[in-house]
Amino acid sequence: MVNPSKITEGGVEYSLGKFDGSYVHYDFKKILIYLNAKGKLLFGKQFKIYKEDKTILLKLISYFLRDKDNCKKYGLDIEKGILLSGPVGCGKTSLMKLLRHLAPRQRPYEMIPCRNVTFSFNHLGYKTIEDYGNTKFFCFDDLGVEPPGRFYGKDLNVMGEVLLSRYELYLETRKRLKTHATTNLNAEELEERYGNRVRSRMRELFNLIAFEKSSRDKRE
């Protein structure tokens, strides 16, 4: 029988808690040890988990492990995706790349830079909206700072259209579709960038988890 409380990385077995045969009792400290080790494998020896990110990590870990009690405590809806916001360099992209490894039995999501979506639209046109407005699970990285979309002289707010398409699918699939995103922008800036209609759909698509504005740039 597979023990869901264990994950093996690089020949080393990590425990995430205790499995009683039907339920895993997760241990946050053990999970952090695993994430620190996995982060070093993914991003290099300089990677580390920062103490000031503990609250953010608790929320993200609770969400990705589908811990209903903690999610309720933090006001997170397991059916929605995650919108992780915070200043440049605070570690949003790294965390979203890392945390998809925490629950390997769940359907994985693909990390897609928003600028790539726009570049694809500028080259291929409206097929891009179909390609990303589908039933795959995505995390759109750096939402809101992508360049404008233009195809044959016609301008389009590409990511706004992609999010509207994914919202429609989210409803059609009875909320089984997952869309995640990272952004440097706050709610007002997102509304200014995409308009009120997209912003209201984003509220229904995403749980907002935000770093403090004062979070340091970890790339320095």
PDB file of C-alpha atoms in Angstrom:
ATOM      1  CA  MET A   1       0.000   0.000   0.000  1.00  0.00           C
ATOM      2  CA  VAL A   2       1.362   3.431  -0.928  1.00  0.00           C
ATOM      3  CA  ASN A   3       1.956   5.672   2.092  1.00  0.00           C
ATOM      4  CA  PRO A   4       0.750   9.176   1.112  1.00  0.00           C
ATOM      5  CA  SER A   5       2.672  10.741   4.022  1.00  0.00           C
ATOM      6  CA  LYS A   6       6.036   9.900   2.402  1.00  0.00           C
ATOM      7  CA  ILE A   7       7.788  11.495  -0.575  1.00  0.00           C
ATOM      8  CA  THR A   8      11.121  10.313  -1.964  1.00  0.00           C
ATOM      9  CA  GLU A   9      13.488  12.821  -3.573  1.00  0.00           C
ATOM     10  CA  GLY A  10      17.005  12.053  -4.771  1.00  0.00           C
ATOM     11  CA  GLY A  11      17.004   8.724  -2.973  1.00  0.00           C
ATOM     12  CA  VAL A  12      15.980  10.303   0.355  1.00  0.00           C
ATOM     13  CA  GLU A  13      12.579   9.586   1.905  1.00  0.00           C
ATOM     14  CA  TYR A  14      10.816  12.550   3.518  1.00  0.00           C
ATOM     15  CA  SER A  15       7.916  12.305   5.917  1.00  0.00           C
ATOM     16  CA  LEU A  16       5.093  14.856   5.716  1.00  0.00           C
ATOM     17  CA  GLY A  17       3.340  13.546   8.830  1.00  0.00           C
ATOM     18  CA  LYS A  18       1.710  10.331  10.059  1.00  0.00           C
ATOM     19  CA  PHE A  19      -0.617   8.079   8.060  1.00  0.00           C
ATOM     20  CA  ASP A  20      -3.147   6.158  10.178  1.00  0.00           C
ATOM     21  CA  GLY A  21      -4.323   3.959   7.306  1.00  0.00           C
ATOM     22  CA  SER A  22      -7.058   6.275   6.116  1.00  0.00           C
ATOM     23  CA  TYR A  23      -5.926   9.833   6.868  1.00  0.00           C
ATOM     24  CA  VAL A  24      -2.638  11.757   6.865  1.00  0.00           C
ATOM     25  CA  HIS A  25      -1.982  13.900   9.938  1.00  0.00           C
ATOM     26  CA  TYR A  26       0.336  16.482   8.416  1.00  0.00           C
ATOM     27  CA  ASP A  27       3.265  18.001  10.308  1.00  0.00           C
ATOM     28  CA  PHE A  28       4.074  21.553   9.168  1.00  0.00           C
ATOM     29  CA  LYS A  29       7.706  21.389  10.348  1.00  0.00           C
ATOM     30  CA  LYS A  30       8.316  18.151   8.427  1.00  0.00           C
ATOM     31  CA  ILE A  31       6.682  19.617   5.327  1.00  0.00           C
ATOM     32  CA  LEU A  32       9.019  22.633   5.530  1.00  0.00           C
ATOM     33  CA  ILE A  33      12.039  20.295   5.697  1.00  0.00           C
ATOM     34  CA  TYR A  34      10.824  18.559   2.538  1.00  0.00           C
ATOM     35  CA  LEU A  35      10.080  21.843   0.720  1.00  0.00           C
ATOM     36  CA  ASN A  36      13.508  23.218   1.631  1.00  0.00           C
ATOM     37  CA  ALA A  37      15.192  20.093   0.232  1.00  0.00           C
ATOM     38  CA  LYS A  38      13.023  20.024  -2.905  1.00  0.00           C
ATOM     39  CA  GLY A  39      13.630  23.740  -3.429  1.00  0.00           C
ATOM     40  CA  LYS A  40      17.389  23.193  -3.394  1.00  0.00           C
ATOM     41  CA  LEU A  41      17.000  20.414  -5.991  1.00  0.00           C
ATOM     42  CA  LEU A  42      14.848  22.648  -8.214  1.00  0.00           C
ATOM     43  CA  PHE A  43      16.524  26.041  -7.828  1.00  0.00           C
ATOM     44  CA  GLY A  44      20.023  25.395  -6.482  1.00  0.00           C
ATOM     45  CA  LYS A  45      21.786  25.351  -3.121  1.00  0.00           C
ATOM     46  CA  GLN A  46      21.044  29.047  -2.501  1.00  0.00           C
ATOM     47  CA  PHE A  47      17.306  28.297  -2.103  1.00  0.00           C
ATOM     48  CA  LYS A  48      15.895  28.540   1.400  1.00  0.00           C
ATOM     49  CA  ILE A  49      12.576  28.886   3.190  1.00  0.00           C
ATOM     50  CA  TYR A  50      12.312  32.263   4.941  1.00  0.00           C
ATOM     51  CA  LYS A  51      10.822  32.590   8.431  1.00  0.00           C
ATOM     52  CA  GLU A  52       8.862  35.695   7.447  1.00  0.00           C
ATOM     53  CA  ASP A  53       7.025  33.648   4.802  1.00  0.00           C
ATOM     54  CA  LYS A  54       5.650  31.179   7.362  1.00  0.00           C
ATOM     55  CA  THR A  55       2.066  32.506   7.280  1.00  0.00           C
ATOM     56  CA  ILE A  56       1.979  32.524   3.466  1.00  0.00           C
ATOM     57  CA  LEU A  57       3.380  28.979   3.407  1.00  0.00           C
ATOM     58  CA  LEU A  58       0.850  27.743   5.976  1.00  0.00           C
ATOM     59  CA  LYS A  59      -1.972  28.991   3.762  1.00  0.00           C
ATOM     60  CA  LEU A  60      -0.485  27.560   0.554  1.00  0.00           C
ATOM     61  CA  ILE A  61       0.355  24.197   2.132  1.00  0.00           C
ATOM     62  CA  SER A  62      -3.149  23.923   3.634  1.00  0.00           C
ATOM     63  CA  TYR A  63      -4.644  24.653   0.214  1.00  0.00           C
ATOM     64  CA  PHE A  64      -2.484  22.256  -1.803  1.00  0.00           C
ATOM     65  CA  LEU A  65      -2.940  19.438   0.722  1.00  0.00           C
ATOM     66  CA  ARG A  66      -6.693  20.145   0.730  1.00  0.00           C
ATOM     67  CA  ASP A  67      -6.699  20.532   4.518  1.00  0.00           C
ATOM     68  CA  LYS A  68     -10.322  21.593   4.939  1.00  0.00           C
ATOM     69  CA  ASP A  69     -10.058  22.700   8.571  1.00  0.00           C
ATOM     70  CA  ASN A  70      -7.086  24.984   7.982  1.00  0.00           C
ATOM     71  CA  CYS A  71      -8.512  26.269   4.699  1.00  0.00           C
ATOM     72  CA  LYS A  72     -11.689  27.237   6.524  1.00  0.00           C
ATOM     73  CA  LYS A  73      -9.582  28.959   9.176  1.00  0.00           C
ATOM     74  CA  TYR A  74      -7.722  30.960   6.507  1.00  0.00           C
ATOM     75  CA  GLY A  75     -10.841  31.682   4.434  1.00  0.00           C
ATOM     76  CA  LEU A  76      -9.658  29.598   1.464  1.00  0.00           C
ATOM     77  CA  ASP A  77     -12.034  27.846  -0.948  1.00  0.00           C
ATOM     78  CA  ILE A  78     -10.466  24.552  -2.116  1.00  0.00           C
ATOM     79  CA  GLU A  79     -12.502  24.681  -5.348  1.00  0.00           C
ATOM     80  CA  LYS A  80     -10.965  28.001  -6.429  1.00  0.00           C
ATOM     81  CA  GLY A  81      -7.429  28.577  -7.686  1.00  0.00           C
ATOM     82  CA  ILE A  82      -4.724  30.682  -6.036  1.00  0.00           C
ATOM     83  CA  LEU A  83      -3.808  34.266  -6.947  1.00  0.00           C
ATOM     84  CA  LEU A  84      -0.467  34.835  -5.214  1.00  0.00           C
ATOM     85  CA  SER A  85       0.404  38.524  -5.103  1.00  0.00           C
ATOM     86  CA  GLY A  86       3.375  40.443  -3.769  1.00  0.00           C
ATOM     87  CA  PRO A  87       6.273  42.721  -4.681  1.00  0.00           C
ATOM     88  CA  VAL A  88       8.929  41.841  -7.260  1.00  0.00           C
ATOM     89  CA  GLY A  89      11.386  39.202  -6.060  1.00  0.00           C
ATOM     90  CA  CYS A  90       9.465  38.032  -2.969  1.00  0.00           C
ATOM     91  CA  GLY A  91       9.439  34.420  -4.231  1.00  0.00           C
ATOM     92  CA  LYS A  92       5.944  33.987  -5.709  1.00  0.00           C
ATOM     93  CA  THR A  93       7.025  32.094  -8.834  1.00  0.00           C
ATOM     94  CA  SER A  94       9.417  29.802  -6.944  1.00  0.00           C
ATOM     95  CA  LEU A  95       6.736  28.894  -4.400  1.00  0.00           C
ATOM     96  CA  MET A  96       4.163  28.072  -7.068  1.00  0.00           C
ATOM     97  CA  LYS A  97       6.728  25.939  -8.934  1.00  0.00           C
ATOM     98  CA  LEU A  98       7.683  24.217  -5.681  1.00  0.00           C
ATOM     99  CA  LEU A  99       4.277  23.572  -4.132  1.00  0.00           C
ATOM    100  CA  ARG A 100       2.915  21.618  -7.086  1.00  0.00           C
ATOM    101  CA  HIS A 101       5.303  18.826  -5.965  1.00  0.00           C
ATOM    102  CA  LEU A 102       3.735  18.630  -2.506  1.00  0.00           C
ATOM    103  CA  ALA A 103       0.718  16.605  -3.615  1.00  0.00           C
ATOM    104  CA  PRO A 104       1.983  14.408  -6.503  1.00  0.00           C
ATOM    105  CA  ARG A 105      -1.280  12.472  -6.694  1.00  0.00           C
ATOM    106  CA  GLN A 106      -3.240  15.612  -7.559  1.00  0.00           C
ATOM    107  CA  ARG A 107      -3.509  16.785 -11.132  1.00  0.00           C
ATOM    108  CA  PRO A 108      -0.464  19.018 -11.858  1.00  0.00           C
ATOM    109  CA  TYR A 109      -0.633  22.525 -13.281  1.00  0.00           C
ATOM    110  CA  GLU A 110       1.684  24.018 -15.878  1.00  0.00           C
ATOM    111  CA  MET A 111       3.541  27.288 -15.181  1.00  0.00           C
ATOM    112  CA  ILE A 112       3.052  29.714 -18.096  1.00  0.00           C
ATOM    113  CA  PRO A 113       4.552  33.253 -18.185  1.00  0.00           C
ATOM    114  CA  CYS A 114       1.777  35.680 -19.209  1.00  0.00           C
ATOM    115  CA  ARG A 115       4.130  37.382 -21.659  1.00  0.00           C
ATOM    116  CA  ASN A 116       4.393  34.045 -23.525  1.00  0.00           C
ATOM    117  CA  VAL A 117       0.614  33.936 -23.874  1.00  0.00           C
ATOM    118  CA  THR A 118       0.603  37.421 -25.404  1.00  0.00           C
ATOM    119  CA  PHE A 119       3.526  36.631 -27.722  1.00  0.00           C
ATOM    120  CA  SER A 120       1.664  33.519 -28.860  1.00  0.00           C
ATOM    121  CA  PHE A 121      -1.451  35.593 -29.599  1.00  0.00           C
ATOM    122  CA  ASN A 122       0.595  38.154 -31.560  1.00  0.00           C
ATOM    123  CA  HIS A 123       1.958  35.290 -33.683  1.00  0.00           C
ATOM    124  CA  LEU A 124      -0.991  32.862 -33.916  1.00  0.00           C
ATOM    125  CA  GLY A 125      -4.043  34.998 -33.200  1.00  0.00           C
ATOM    126  CA  TYR A 126      -7.246  33.814 -31.533  1.00  0.00           C
ATOM    127  CA  LYS A 127      -6.172  30.162 -31.461  1.00  0.00           C
ATOM    128  CA  THR A 128      -4.100  31.186 -28.418  1.00  0.00           C
ATOM    129  CA  ILE A 129      -7.253  32.069 -26.471  1.00  0.00           C
ATOM    130  CA  GLU A 130      -8.572  28.562 -27.207  1.00  0.00           C
ATOM    131  CA  ASP A 131      -5.231  26.954 -26.300  1.00  0.00           C
ATOM    132  CA  TYR A 132      -5.182  28.511 -22.820  1.00  0.00           C
ATOM    133  CA  GLY A 133      -8.922  28.759 -22.264  1.00  0.00           C
ATOM    134  CA  ASN A 134      -9.164  24.970 -22.109  1.00  0.00           C
ATOM    135  CA  THR A 135      -9.472  22.297 -19.423  1.00  0.00           C
ATOM    136  CA  LYS A 136      -5.749  22.052 -18.630  1.00  0.00           C
ATOM    137  CA  PHE A 137      -4.613  23.328 -15.235  1.00  0.00           C
ATOM    138  CA  PHE A 138      -2.380  26.412 -15.490  1.00  0.00           C
ATOM    139  CA  CYS A 139      -0.571  28.879 -13.279  1.00  0.00           C
ATOM    140  CA  PHE A 140      -0.164  32.146 -15.190  1.00  0.00           C
ATOM    141  CA  ASP A 141       3.013  33.833 -14.014  1.00  0.00           C
ATOM    142  CA  ASP A 142       3.432  37.626 -13.766  1.00  0.00           C
ATOM    143  CA  LEU A 143      -0.173  38.539 -14.500  1.00  0.00           C
ATOM    144  CA  GLY A 144      -0.689  42.184 -15.395  1.00  0.00           C
ATOM    145  CA  VAL A 145       2.739  43.144 -16.702  1.00  0.00           C
ATOM    146  CA  GLU A 146       2.529  41.307 -20.040  1.00  0.00           C
ATOM    147  CA  PRO A 147       2.840  43.433 -23.216  1.00  0.00           C
ATOM    148  CA  PRO A 148      -0.321  44.376 -25.163  1.00  0.00           C
ATOM    149  CA  GLY A 149      -1.725  41.876 -27.643  1.00  0.00           C
ATOM    150  CA  ARG A 150      -2.045  42.768 -31.298  1.00  0.00           C
ATOM    151  CA  PHE A 151      -2.952  40.528 -34.248  1.00  0.00           C
ATOM    152  CA  TYR A 152      -3.356  41.908 -37.765  1.00  0.00           C
ATOM    153  CA  GLY A 153      -3.709  45.443 -36.425  1.00  0.00           C
ATOM    154  CA  LYS A 154      -6.373  44.544 -33.864  1.00  0.00           C
ATOM    155  CA  ASP A 155      -5.571  45.093 -30.181  1.00  0.00           C
ATOM    156  CA  LEU A 156      -6.724  42.624 -27.539  1.00  0.00           C
ATOM    157  CA  ASN A 157      -6.325  42.322 -23.789  1.00  0.00           C
ATOM    158  CA  VAL A 158      -5.167  38.738 -24.182  1.00  0.00           C
ATOM    159  CA  MET A 159      -4.937  37.591 -20.561  1.00  0.00           C
ATOM    160  CA  GLY A 160      -8.287  39.223 -19.820  1.00  0.00           C
ATOM    161  CA  GLU A 161      -9.877  37.106 -22.562  1.00  0.00           C
ATOM    162  CA  VAL A 162      -8.077  33.954 -21.364  1.00  0.00           C
ATOM    163  CA  LEU A 163      -9.357  34.506 -17.815  1.00  0.00           C
ATOM    164  CA  LEU A 164     -12.924  35.068 -19.052  1.00  0.00           C
ATOM    165  CA  SER A 165     -12.731  31.817 -21.069  1.00  0.00           C
ATOM    166  CA  ARG A 166     -11.400  29.911 -18.079  1.00  0.00           C
ATOM    167  CA  TYR A 167     -14.108  31.356 -15.854  1.00  0.00           C
ATOM    168  CA  GLU A 168     -16.804  30.059 -18.225  1.00  0.00           C
ATOM    169  CA  LEU A 169     -15.145  26.625 -18.203  1.00  0.00           C
ATOM    170  CA  TYR A 170     -14.838  26.759 -14.418  1.00  0.00           C
ATOM    171  CA  LEU A 171     -18.618  27.034 -14.207  1.00  0.00           C
ATOM    172  CA  GLU A 172     -19.233  24.432 -16.944  1.00  0.00           C
ATOM    173  CA  THR A 173     -16.983  21.858 -15.237  1.00  0.00           C
ATOM    174  CA  ARG A 174     -18.756  22.435 -11.916  1.00  0.00           C
ATOM    175  CA  LYS A 175     -15.692  24.176 -10.509  1.00  0.00           C
ATOM    176  CA  ARG A 176     -13.321  21.267 -11.211  1.00  0.00           C
ATOM    177  CA  LEU A 177     -11.048  23.435 -13.342  1.00  0.00           C
ATOM    178  CA  LYS A 178      -8.051  25.015 -11.607  1.00  0.00           C
ATOM    179  CA  THR A 179      -6.499  28.324 -12.629  1.00  0.00           C
ATOM    180  CA  HIS A 180      -3.681  29.863 -10.584  1.00  0.00           C
ATOM    181  CA  ALA A 181      -1.698  33.056 -11.129  1.00  0.00           C
ATOM    182  CA  THR A 182       1.059  35.206  -9.653  1.00  0.00           C
ATOM    183  CA  THR A 183       1.054  38.990  -9.849  1.00  0.00           C
ATOM    184  CA  ASN A 184       2.948  42.065  -8.651  1.00  0.00           C
ATOM    185  CA  LEU A 185      -0.229  44.153  -8.912  1.00  0.00           C
ATOM    186  CA  ASN A 186      -2.823  44.909  -6.255  1.00  0.00           C
ATOM    187  CA  ALA A 187      -6.605  44.627  -6.736  1.00  0.00           C
ATOM    188  CA  GLU A 188      -7.021  48.216  -7.964  1.00  0.00           C
ATOM    189  CA  GLU A 189      -4.178  47.867 -10.466  1.00  0.00           C
ATOM    190  CA  LEU A 190      -5.603  44.581 -11.762  1.00  0.00           C
ATOM    191  CA  GLU A 191      -9.001  46.206 -12.264  1.00  0.00           C
ATOM    192  CA  GLU A 192      -7.364  49.106 -14.095  1.00  0.00           C
ATOM    193  CA  ARG A 193      -5.477  46.637 -16.313  1.00  0.00           C
ATOM    194  CA  TYR A 194      -8.343  44.248 -17.093  1.00  0.00           C
ATOM    195  CA  GLY A 195     -11.562  46.102 -16.292  1.00  0.00           C
ATOM    196  CA  ASN A 196     -14.308  45.532 -13.761  1.00  0.00           C
ATOM    197  CA  ARG A 197     -15.854  42.510 -15.526  1.00  0.00           C
ATOM    198  CA  VAL A 198     -12.626  40.488 -15.501  1.00  0.00           C
ATOM    199  CA  ARG A 199     -11.836  41.603 -11.955  1.00  0.00           C
ATOM    200  CA  SER A 200     -15.221  40.357 -10.711  1.00  0.00           C
ATOM    201  CA  ARG A 201     -14.640  36.993 -12.441  1.00  0.00           C
ATOM    202  CA  MET A 202     -11.197  36.814 -10.826  1.00  0.00           C
ATOM    203  CA  ARG A 203     -12.820  37.071  -7.408  1.00  0.00           C
ATOM    204  CA  GLU A 204     -14.783  33.922  -8.234  1.00  0.00           C
ATOM    205  CA  LEU A 205     -11.818  32.122  -9.823  1.00  0.00           C
ATOM    206  CA  PHE A 206      -9.168  32.826  -7.189  1.00  0.00           C
ATOM    207  CA  ASN A 207      -8.332  32.786  -3.518  1.00  0.00           C
ATOM    208  CA  LEU A 208      -6.115  35.808  -2.915  1.00  0.00           C
ATOM    209  CA  ILE A 209      -2.969  35.149  -0.888  1.00  0.00           C
ATOM    210  CA  ALA A 210      -0.761  38.229  -0.572  1.00  0.00           C
ATOM    211  CA  PHE A 211       2.769  38.880   0.619  1.00  0.00           C
ATOM    212  CA  GLU A 212       3.307  42.036   2.664  1.00  0.00           C
ATOM    213  CA  LYS A 213       4.207  45.101   0.597  1.00  0.00           C
ATOM    214  CA  SER A 214       7.400  45.310   2.638  1.00  0.00           C
ATOM    215  CA  SER A 215       8.532  41.767   1.673  1.00  0.00           C
ATOM    216  CA  ARG A 216      12.185  41.869   0.696  1.00  0.00           C
ATOM    217  CA  ASP A 217      13.619  41.036  -2.701  1.00  0.00           C
ATOM    218  CA  LYS A 218      15.127  37.585  -2.174  1.00  0.00           C
ATOM    219  CA  ARG A 219      17.067  37.757  -5.434  1.00  0.00           C
ATOM    220  CA  GLU A 220      19.425  40.395  -4.017  1.00  0.00           C
TER     221      GLU A 220
END
